[in-house]
């Protein structure tokens, strides 16, 4: 199979550097007769099944040890003492999404009430309140420069607002693009010039902000896309998306092709996040579990769940070292997991309804949480305040 | 949504072939490297260590010593 060089080069030109064929061990799945695939749907389906089972076999071969075994000798983390420091009140509906500014101080949040609010999280002041022509503003994002925010939701549109003290942000709004269904998530991929969005139309899209044009479309999901995250690695031209088809897909931003896919959840995935190392992703799902998938081992390597946890996970994020996993649940709590030992360290209480969005601040010092109880909260480690 | 068109199925086959040819590493190696990353960066992980550096905006506060 590995001798089928023509096909390989064809298949890998559009991929990334990770798509290197393993020589001579029979892992060249599905080559051979496939240069001229039969067009009948049944044949194509059979081929897909065959490829999938081969893929599963390949992944199993390298599953030589469990996470618990490796982490067994690790020291247990002491008590974390993460406590609530600020409550941001002002939304008149469920808080659906939030994002930190890179200045580590400002937060943008969007709500079911159709409002987007820019907070000074330190003073808890509202610096801007922007009304959208729609309810359920499901997604918002801060531009890297801190001078612009983007949002969207049931209006199917991605809209940007430049922020300045003199001008009314509302008057300067600009539509960048439109999906054919609701917009569930958005982010600026390291530049103010582009926005990446995910939608209920089961696609992701990369947009040019200045020209309001579509740069790249990402087709592959079989259901609503609920969450996206950009790879933290510096060469990172990849991102991950996940959603109601219960799979997470890794995409090449330049080519628009998905390069890896991960399955395992038994219900919708609501949130996906890269590990800070860039080598793994974590997902949070309605099946009440979080799962860690390693990109290089190409498989699931850990599950964060307990029998006593029955409620779905809406949002996940890592601390900056990747040691701690934060997860927001439908039972109003935030669970803090030791990502390496797969043990729950503690639970943060405080919110009075579903926790919908969890974001660690850019420097890793604070954790913001948003909830259906209309509020956002900012949590920090205890010692940081005793010291100051 | 169920995939029905030939074009979509073909795309999935292309994707699966790409994926099948990924160079994989053993789970033990992958986990070990994740562990190393976490341990190396834990010192600067303020939510783990509880300490905070000088120019963080939240540090300037003198008025909120208690919660």
PDB file of C-alpha atoms in Angstrom, chain A residues 51-170:
ATOM      1  CA  UNK A  51     -11.532   3.541   6.160  1.00  0.00           C
ATOM      2  CA  UNK A  52     -13.047   4.316   9.541  1.00  0.00           C
ATOM      3  CA  UNK A  53     -12.475   0.848  10.948  1.00  0.00           C
ATOM      4  CA  UNK A  54      -8.901   0.836   9.674  1.00  0.00           C
ATOM      5  CA  UNK A  55      -8.366   4.216  11.306  1.00  0.00           C
ATOM      6  CA  UNK A  56      -9.680   2.884  14.594  1.00  0.00           C
ATOM      7  CA  UNK A  57      -7.301  -0.087  14.412  1.00  0.00           C
ATOM      8  CA  UNK A  58      -4.337   2.176  13.787  1.00  0.00           C
ATOM      9  CA  UNK A  59      -5.240   4.328  16.753  1.00  0.00           C
ATOM     10  CA  UNK A  60      -5.626   1.332  19.043  1.00  0.00           C
ATOM     11  CA  UNK A  61      -2.171   0.002  18.214  1.00  0.00           C
ATOM     12  CA  UNK A  62      -0.482   2.940  19.936  1.00  0.00           C
ATOM     13  CA  UNK A  63      -2.658   3.016  23.042  1.00  0.00           C
ATOM     14  CA  UNK A  64       0.001   1.516  25.297  1.00  0.00           C
ATOM     15  CA  UNK A  65      -0.676   3.191  28.635  1.00  0.00           C
ATOM     16  CA  UNK A  66      -3.437   5.043  30.467  1.00  0.00           C
ATOM     17  CA  UNK A  67      -3.325   8.591  31.748  1.00  0.00           C
ATOM     18  CA  UNK A  68      -3.897   7.398  35.299  1.00  0.00           C
ATOM     19  CA  UNK A  69      -0.779   5.214  35.163  1.00  0.00           C
ATOM     20  CA  UNK A  70       1.448   8.044  33.946  1.00  0.00           C
ATOM     21  CA  UNK A  71       0.073  10.572  36.421  1.00  0.00           C
ATOM     22  CA  UNK A  72       0.095   8.187  39.376  1.00  0.00           C
ATOM     23  CA  UNK A  73       3.382   9.392  40.817  1.00  0.00           C
ATOM     24  CA  UNK A  74       2.571  13.070  40.357  1.00  0.00           C
ATOM     25  CA  UNK A  75       2.239  15.223  43.421  1.00  0.00           C
ATOM     26  CA  UNK A  76      -1.282  16.179  44.313  1.00  0.00           C
ATOM     27  CA  UNK A  77      -2.000  19.884  43.946  1.00  0.00           C
ATOM     28  CA  UNK A  78      -2.548  21.694  47.229  1.00  0.00           C
ATOM     29  CA  UNK A  79      -5.737  23.574  47.890  1.00  0.00           C
ATOM     30  CA  UNK A  80      -6.244  26.210  45.239  1.00  0.00           C
ATOM     31  CA  UNK A  81      -8.257  28.772  47.148  1.00  0.00           C
ATOM     32  CA  UNK A  82      -9.784  30.232  44.031  1.00  0.00           C
ATOM     33  CA  UNK A  83     -12.420  32.672  45.203  1.00  0.00           C
ATOM     34  CA  UNK A  84     -14.891  35.041  43.669  1.00  0.00           C
ATOM     35  CA  UNK A  85     -13.590  38.627  43.533  1.00  0.00           C
ATOM     36  CA  UNK A  86     -15.998  40.597  41.380  1.00  0.00           C
ATOM     37  CA  UNK A  87     -19.595  40.339  40.300  1.00  0.00           C
ATOM     38  CA  UNK A  88     -20.523  42.061  37.057  1.00  0.00           C
ATOM     39  CA  UNK A  89     -24.212  42.900  37.024  1.00  0.00           C
ATOM     40  CA  UNK A  90     -26.062  44.737  34.288  1.00  0.00           C
ATOM     41  CA  UNK A  91     -27.390  42.263  31.778  1.00  0.00           C
ATOM     42  CA  UNK A  92     -31.132  41.784  31.777  1.00  0.00           C
ATOM     43  CA  UNK A  93     -31.009  38.336  30.292  1.00  0.00           C
ATOM     44  CA  UNK A  94     -28.921  35.169  30.298  1.00  0.00           C
ATOM     45  CA  UNK A  95     -25.245  35.769  29.755  1.00  0.00           C
ATOM     46  CA  UNK A  96     -24.266  33.605  26.786  1.00  0.00           C
ATOM     47  CA  UNK A  97     -20.670  34.456  25.971  1.00  0.00           C
ATOM     48  CA  UNK A  98     -17.705  36.478  27.192  1.00  0.00           C
ATOM     49  CA  UNK A  99     -14.161  37.251  26.193  1.00  0.00           C
ATOM     50  CA  UNK A 100     -11.136  38.927  27.810  1.00  0.00           C
ATOM     51  CA  UNK A 101      -9.268  41.826  26.293  1.00  0.00           C
ATOM     52  CA  UNK A 102      -5.535  41.233  26.025  1.00  0.00           C
ATOM     53  CA  UNK A 103      -5.131  44.103  28.554  1.00  0.00           C
ATOM     54  CA  UNK A 104      -6.258  41.518  31.186  1.00  0.00           C
ATOM     55  CA  UNK A 105      -8.743  43.999  32.551  1.00  0.00           C
ATOM     56  CA  UNK A 106     -11.654  44.437  30.152  1.00  0.00           C
ATOM     57  CA  UNK A 107     -14.295  41.839  29.419  1.00  0.00           C
ATOM     58  CA  UNK A 108     -16.906  41.811  26.668  1.00  0.00           C
ATOM     59  CA  UNK A 109     -20.074  39.832  27.304  1.00  0.00           C
ATOM     60  CA  UNK A 110     -23.178  39.159  25.263  1.00  0.00           C
ATOM     61  CA  UNK A 111     -26.626  38.182  26.399  1.00  0.00           C
ATOM     62  CA  UNK A 112     -30.027  36.823  25.547  1.00  0.00           C
ATOM     63  CA  UNK A 113     -31.366  40.344  26.144  1.00  0.00           C
ATOM     64  CA  UNK A 114     -29.758  41.502  22.881  1.00  0.00           C
ATOM     65  CA  UNK A 115     -27.042  43.521  24.590  1.00  0.00           C
ATOM     66  CA  UNK A 116     -23.308  43.421  24.470  1.00  0.00           C
ATOM     67  CA  UNK A 117     -21.501  45.053  27.401  1.00  0.00           C
ATOM     68  CA  UNK A 118     -17.851  46.057  27.699  1.00  0.00           C
ATOM     69  CA  UNK A 119     -16.790  45.852  31.350  1.00  0.00           C
ATOM     70  CA  UNK A 120     -13.869  47.131  33.273  1.00  0.00           C
ATOM     71  CA  UNK A 121     -13.641  43.958  35.312  1.00  0.00           C
ATOM     72  CA  UNK A 122     -11.450  45.637  37.891  1.00  0.00           C
ATOM     73  CA  UNK A 123     -13.818  48.499  38.776  1.00  0.00           C
ATOM     74  CA  UNK A 124     -16.906  46.562  37.572  1.00  0.00           C
ATOM     75  CA  UNK A 125     -17.909  49.642  35.536  1.00  0.00           C
ATOM     76  CA  UNK A 126     -19.728  49.266  32.233  1.00  0.00           C
ATOM     77  CA  UNK A 127     -17.767  51.181  29.604  1.00  0.00           C
ATOM     78  CA  UNK A 128     -20.006  50.462  26.636  1.00  0.00           C
ATOM     79  CA  UNK A 129     -23.442  48.916  26.248  1.00  0.00           C
ATOM     80  CA  UNK A 130     -24.340  48.025  22.697  1.00  0.00           C
ATOM     81  CA  UNK A 131     -27.828  46.969  21.610  1.00  0.00           C
ATOM     82  CA  UNK A 132     -28.200  44.407  18.867  1.00  0.00           C
ATOM     83  CA  UNK A 133     -31.268  44.136  16.632  1.00  0.00           C
ATOM     84  CA  UNK A 134     -31.693  40.557  17.861  1.00  0.00           C
ATOM     85  CA  UNK A 135     -32.069  38.609  21.078  1.00  0.00           C
ATOM     86  CA  UNK A 136     -29.736  35.703  21.927  1.00  0.00           C
ATOM     87  CA  UNK A 137     -26.407  37.288  21.089  1.00  0.00           C
ATOM     88  CA  UNK A 138     -24.692  33.933  21.409  1.00  0.00           C
ATOM     89  CA  UNK A 139     -21.149  34.963  20.727  1.00  0.00           C
ATOM     90  CA  UNK A 140     -18.765  37.848  21.232  1.00  0.00           C
ATOM     91  CA  UNK A 141     -15.024  38.384  20.923  1.00  0.00           C
ATOM     92  CA  UNK A 142     -12.418  41.027  21.712  1.00  0.00           C
ATOM     93  CA  UNK A 143     -10.012  41.966  18.903  1.00  0.00           C
ATOM     94  CA  UNK A 144      -6.304  41.554  19.777  1.00  0.00           C
ATOM     95  CA  UNK A 145      -5.771  45.338  19.570  1.00  0.00           C
ATOM     96  CA  UNK A 146      -8.502  45.918  22.145  1.00  0.00           C
ATOM     97  CA  UNK A 147     -10.094  48.567  19.922  1.00  0.00           C
ATOM     98  CA  UNK A 148     -12.850  46.446  18.444  1.00  0.00           C
ATOM     99  CA  UNK A 149     -15.351  43.786  19.446  1.00  0.00           C
ATOM    100  CA  UNK A 150     -17.363  41.365  17.341  1.00  0.00           C
ATOM    101  CA  UNK A 151     -20.625  39.607  18.038  1.00  0.00           C
ATOM    102  CA  UNK A 152     -23.476  37.665  16.514  1.00  0.00           C
ATOM    103  CA  UNK A 153     -26.255  35.238  17.296  1.00  0.00           C
ATOM    104  CA  UNK A 154     -29.767  34.582  16.127  1.00  0.00           C
ATOM    105  CA  UNK A 155     -29.358  37.325  13.512  1.00  0.00           C
ATOM    106  CA  UNK A 156     -26.987  34.936  11.656  1.00  0.00           C
ATOM    107  CA  UNK A 157     -24.599  37.851  11.182  1.00  0.00           C
ATOM    108  CA  UNK A 158     -21.135  38.689  12.361  1.00  0.00           C
ATOM    109  CA  UNK A 159     -20.971  42.370  13.288  1.00  0.00           C
ATOM    110  CA  UNK A 160     -17.965  44.368  14.488  1.00  0.00           C
ATOM    111  CA  UNK A 161     -17.999  47.522  16.615  1.00  0.00           C
ATOM    112  CA  UNK A 162     -14.933  49.772  16.872  1.00  0.00           C
ATOM    113  CA  UNK A 163     -14.563  51.006  20.456  1.00  0.00           C
ATOM    114  CA  UNK A 164     -13.624  54.592  21.216  1.00  0.00           C
ATOM    115  CA  UNK A 165     -14.465  56.999  23.993  1.00  0.00           C
ATOM    116  CA  UNK A 166     -15.585  59.819  21.689  1.00  0.00           C
ATOM    117  CA  UNK A 167     -17.835  57.939  19.319  1.00  0.00           C
ATOM    118  CA  UNK A 168     -20.890  55.870  19.913  1.00  0.00           C
ATOM    119  CA  UNK A 169     -19.852  52.310  19.094  1.00  0.00           C
ATOM    120  CA  UNK A 170     -23.346  51.608  17.886  1.00  0.00           C
TER     121      UNK A 170
END
